[in-house]
XYZ file of C-alpha atoms in Angstrom:
317
model
C 3.274 12.392 29.540
C 0.499 12.106 26.974
C 0.496 13.517 23.467
C -2.623 13.727 21.329
C -2.258 13.801 17.553
C -5.172 14.427 15.204
C -5.784 12.927 11.759
C -8.636 14.487 9.811
C -9.995 15.115 6.363
C -12.602 17.737 5.507
C -14.583 18.545 8.632
C -16.949 21.548 8.657
C -16.963 24.397 11.174
C -13.424 23.954 12.439
C -12.036 26.791 14.553
C -8.919 26.920 12.346
C -8.326 26.700 8.581
C -7.304 23.549 6.756
C -4.078 23.590 4.788
C -4.014 22.006 1.357
C -1.276 19.392 1.111
C -0.061 17.438 -1.920
C -1.936 14.199 -2.555
C 1.125 11.966 -2.545
C 2.418 10.075 0.504
C 1.952 12.056 3.705
C 3.857 11.242 6.866
C 2.555 12.635 10.131
C 5.324 13.402 12.669
C 3.917 11.429 15.596
C 6.755 12.267 17.949
C 7.142 15.970 17.149
C 5.035 18.581 18.825
C 2.703 21.276 17.590
C 3.462 24.951 16.959
C 2.046 27.231 19.672
C -1.110 28.214 17.765
C -3.744 26.227 19.654
C -3.421 26.953 23.348
C -0.959 28.675 25.636
C -0.802 25.600 27.863
C 0.835 23.618 25.040
C 4.626 23.655 24.756
C 6.582 22.896 21.618
C 9.768 21.259 20.477
C 11.332 22.584 17.308
C 14.238 20.158 17.023
C 14.300 16.384 16.735
C 17.147 16.415 19.246
C 14.996 17.958 21.946
C 12.795 15.947 24.290
C 9.148 16.936 24.692
C 8.244 18.019 28.214
C 4.564 18.835 27.941
C 1.846 16.641 29.443
C -0.612 16.972 26.552
C -0.051 18.291 23.059
C -2.326 18.432 20.017
C -0.889 18.138 16.508
C -3.078 18.543 13.420
C -2.611 16.854 10.047
C -4.736 17.208 6.967
C -4.591 13.549 5.949
C -6.666 10.825 7.591
C -4.322 8.248 6.098
C -0.976 7.477 7.670
C 0.076 5.490 4.610
C -1.278 6.414 1.191
C -0.591 5.198 -2.322
C 0.765 7.908 -4.653
C -1.681 9.101 -7.302
C -1.237 7.492 -10.700
C -1.093 10.926 -12.321
C 1.442 12.280 -9.849
C 3.976 9.582 -9.095
C 6.527 10.463 -6.493
C 9.653 8.430 -5.856
C 11.005 9.099 -2.357
C 14.718 9.710 -2.023
C 16.674 6.561 -1.267
C 17.791 6.029 2.316
C 21.110 4.868 3.718
C 19.246 2.736 6.262
C 18.869 -1.015 6.021
C 15.943 -2.019 8.206
C 15.360 -5.599 9.273
C 11.745 -6.387 10.132
C 10.902 -9.388 12.311
C 7.248 -10.366 12.214
C 6.722 -8.783 8.807
C 3.810 -11.048 7.874
C 1.729 -10.055 10.908
C -0.862 -7.304 11.109
C 1.546 -4.521 12.131
C 4.554 -5.982 10.335
C 2.864 -6.009 6.921
C 2.139 -2.302 7.244
C 5.689 -1.582 8.403
C 7.160 -3.334 5.358
C 4.699 -1.704 2.953
C 5.535 1.724 4.333
C 9.277 1.096 4.164
C 8.893 0.116 0.509
C 6.847 3.233 -0.204
C 9.625 5.314 1.365
C 12.278 3.591 -0.749
C 14.034 2.316 2.377
C 16.043 -0.866 1.905
C 14.573 -3.645 4.005
C 15.336 -7.162 5.078
C 12.502 -9.426 6.116
C 12.922 -12.291 8.587
C 10.122 -14.811 8.011
C 9.440 -18.413 8.938
C 7.743 -18.833 5.544
C 9.456 -16.660 2.885
C 6.741 -17.420 0.334
C 4.381 -15.186 2.307
C 6.473 -12.191 1.299
C 5.689 -12.664 -2.391
C 1.987 -13.012 -1.637
C 1.928 -9.863 0.459
C 4.437 -7.585 -1.243
C 4.826 -9.002 -4.728
C 8.153 -9.671 -6.366
C 10.687 -7.124 -5.177
C 14.271 -6.509 -6.177
C 16.522 -8.057 -3.519
C 18.347 -4.737 -3.279
C 15.059 -3.275 -2.049
C 13.610 -6.158 -0.041
C 15.624 -9.241 0.816
C 13.620 -12.031 2.417
C 15.479 -14.340 4.816
C 14.118 -17.579 6.216
C 14.357 -17.681 9.981
C 12.458 -18.189 13.211
C 13.267 -15.998 16.201
C 12.196 -18.851 18.494
C 15.171 -20.875 17.256
C 18.547 -19.193 17.864
C 20.206 -21.522 15.340
C 18.112 -19.878 12.599
C 19.602 -16.471 13.306
C 22.721 -16.689 11.198
C 24.997 -13.633 11.491
C 24.800 -13.216 7.698
C 21.141 -12.214 8.096
C 22.173 -9.126 10.050
C 25.140 -8.107 7.937
C 24.814 -4.427 7.043
C 21.592 -3.979 9.028
C 21.409 -0.537 10.629
C 17.949 -0.671 12.242
C 15.549 -3.361 13.425
C 11.787 -3.273 13.942
C 10.489 -6.247 15.903
C 6.720 -6.709 15.706
C 6.482 -10.425 16.378
C 3.596 -11.606 18.506
C 0.870 -14.163 19.077
C -2.552 -14.238 20.711
C -2.999 -13.661 24.451
C -5.292 -16.662 24.797
C -4.972 -20.189 23.350
C -5.874 -20.264 19.662
C -4.811 -21.886 16.414
C -1.939 -19.425 16.314
C -0.454 -21.290 19.265
C 0.001 -24.387 17.104
C 3.626 -25.389 16.714
C 4.661 -23.953 20.082
C 3.788 -20.403 19.046
C 2.963 -19.331 22.599
C 3.617 -15.965 24.277
C 6.553 -17.446 26.163
C 8.178 -18.684 22.951
C 7.404 -15.587 20.851
C 7.353 -12.592 23.185
C 10.115 -13.709 25.516
C 12.389 -16.337 23.980
C 11.995 -15.011 20.448
C 12.802 -11.432 21.439
C 15.742 -12.586 23.568
C 17.154 -14.666 20.706
C 16.759 -11.860 18.181
C 18.352 -9.205 20.371
C 21.232 -11.523 21.263
C 21.987 -11.996 17.565
C 22.044 -8.303 16.651
C 25.352 -6.541 15.892
C 26.653 -4.032 18.419
C 26.844 -1.443 15.619
C 23.036 -1.320 15.383
C 21.682 2.233 15.410
C 18.227 1.395 16.790
C 15.899 -1.460 17.605
C 12.204 -0.667 17.865
C 10.163 -3.234 19.766
C 6.372 -3.401 19.600
C 5.003 -4.379 23.005
C 1.712 -3.798 24.823
C 0.142 -1.419 27.284
C -0.368 -2.957 30.718
C 2.892 -4.891 30.862
C 3.886 -3.304 34.167
C 0.492 -4.085 35.733
C -0.125 -7.687 34.705
C -1.031 -8.651 38.291
C -3.744 -5.969 38.491
C -7.281 -5.969 37.093
C -8.178 -5.784 34.249
C -4.687 -6.628 33.003
C -4.509 -9.843 35.031
C -7.338 -11.242 32.879
C -5.417 -10.579 29.689
C -2.350 -12.073 31.360
C -3.996 -15.379 32.321
C -1.602 -17.197 29.997
C 1.346 -14.881 30.598
C 1.355 -12.673 27.509
C 1.956 -9.399 29.387
C 4.529 -10.959 31.685
C 6.494 -12.337 28.749
C 6.264 -9.080 26.801
C 7.686 -7.259 29.836
C 10.520 -9.789 30.039
C 11.237 -9.094 26.382
C 11.214 -5.347 27.050
C 13.616 -5.760 29.967
C 16.034 -7.774 27.851
C 16.027 -5.089 25.155
C 16.663 -2.371 27.722
C 19.570 -4.260 29.257
C 21.106 -5.239 25.909
C 23.151 -2.060 25.547
C 21.626 -1.443 22.106
C 19.889 1.852 21.274
C 16.177 1.101 21.592
C 12.660 2.486 21.456
C 9.697 0.511 22.772
C 6.179 1.125 21.454
C 3.479 -0.204 23.785
C 0.328 -0.542 21.733
C -3.243 -0.646 22.983
C -5.611 -3.332 21.729
C -4.876 -3.552 18.018
C -7.539 -2.601 15.474
C -7.612 -2.242 11.651
C -6.496 -5.609 10.426
C -4.726 -7.919 10.574
C -4.315 -7.635 6.823
C -3.804 -11.324 6.238
C -5.026 -11.585 2.644
C -4.155 -8.301 0.961
C -1.544 -7.268 -1.549
C 0.920 -4.405 -1.301
C -1.313 -1.906 -3.091
C -4.146 -2.559 -0.626
C -1.800 -2.219 2.335
C -0.617 1.161 1.096
C -4.220 2.360 0.878
C -5.046 1.305 4.425
C -6.585 3.992 6.614
C -7.400 4.307 10.281
C -11.165 4.550 9.760
C -12.935 6.752 12.279
C -10.146 6.591 14.865
C -8.263 9.585 13.558
C -6.618 10.931 16.702
C -3.527 9.399 18.252
C -2.924 9.548 21.982
C 0.625 8.905 23.137
C 1.823 8.641 26.701
C 4.498 7.318 29.032
C 4.311 5.502 32.346
C 1.954 2.691 31.250
C -1.158 4.720 32.035
C -3.090 4.466 28.763
C -6.028 2.109 28.269
C -7.732 1.624 24.927
C -7.304 0.647 21.293
C -4.907 1.643 18.572
C -4.870 1.258 14.815
C -2.170 -1.051 13.494
C -1.555 1.617 10.863
C -0.579 4.133 13.534
C 1.660 1.637 15.354
C 3.501 0.861 12.114
C 4.015 4.560 11.413
C 5.281 5.166 14.951
C 7.831 2.382 14.563
C 9.234 3.843 11.356
C 9.352 7.421 12.622
C 11.099 6.360 15.851
C 14.059 5.107 13.828
C 15.226 8.632 13.024
C 14.173 10.759 15.999
C 16.976 11.119 18.505
C 14.884 11.888 21.569
C 12.991 8.589 21.230
C 16.164 6.611 21.908
C 15.982 4.828 25.246
C 12.301 5.697 25.632
C 9.079 3.721 26.034
C 5.832 5.099 24.597
C 2.243 3.949 24.944
C 0.022 4.635 21.958
C -3.771 4.630 21.456
C -6.175 5.762 18.735
C -9.320 7.706 19.612
C -12.082 9.468 17.699
C -11.685 13.180 17.110
C -14.009 15.350 19.176
C -14.439 19.099 18.869
C -15.934 21.576 21.299
C -17.793 24.485 19.802
């Protein structure tokens, strides 16, 4: 299954009219399908409880941005949520965007970080009722005190390291330690009452012995990500796995919260989603973060694995 989702701003000579949306935060439903106004070969799903069955679907949105800062002259405070989302890997490229978006949605969050001081640098000083930062390292099971997970309803795990040896491997920060042992330790510590864990993985994990994936897997990153996936699937916890293509747009390693909220996906404004580990390509970290957050609430994504890419919009006249 592949689903194509379009992000666009003002583009001339479109075969359909643009709709004017409010300028405050816009959230594109990545997992919902389009109304039957584009082509008869496209099927639709009108309920979040239903599972999409079409092979390719196009959904249009008027905003290029997945995450946008509210206008200063039109401040909007989202309704508070009953969720408490723990984010592991919240200082990484995808994780920063996940946390920023959760804050913009007024969703209570808990951040698991090796270095808690990074949270202040990235997100500013936040009320602990809104964002509680906990010191912990998923590579060390002794760090994962049960108190960290008390009251947590959802978890987004976007920990990761580089595929090839780099400075990020310093301190035993290898794919085996992060993508396998870290994920295993985190999942083992989660309460059975958890409503959903969303794990960010990678395309190609089922084909790490085949070219070109075997090149990327020279040091085991795809193998260990697949082992992490398998552990999540066998844990008995409700899960969704997002397999991302090669990550673009970021990492945002030196920005503040306001900059993160203004991040856009540049020219890659269409999102291609699929299943079966058949996609090859790149994906904006912004889109991956949005997919993680949306998957928390959509029932038909439970127990599913999705691949996700970003591509440029093309139109046929």
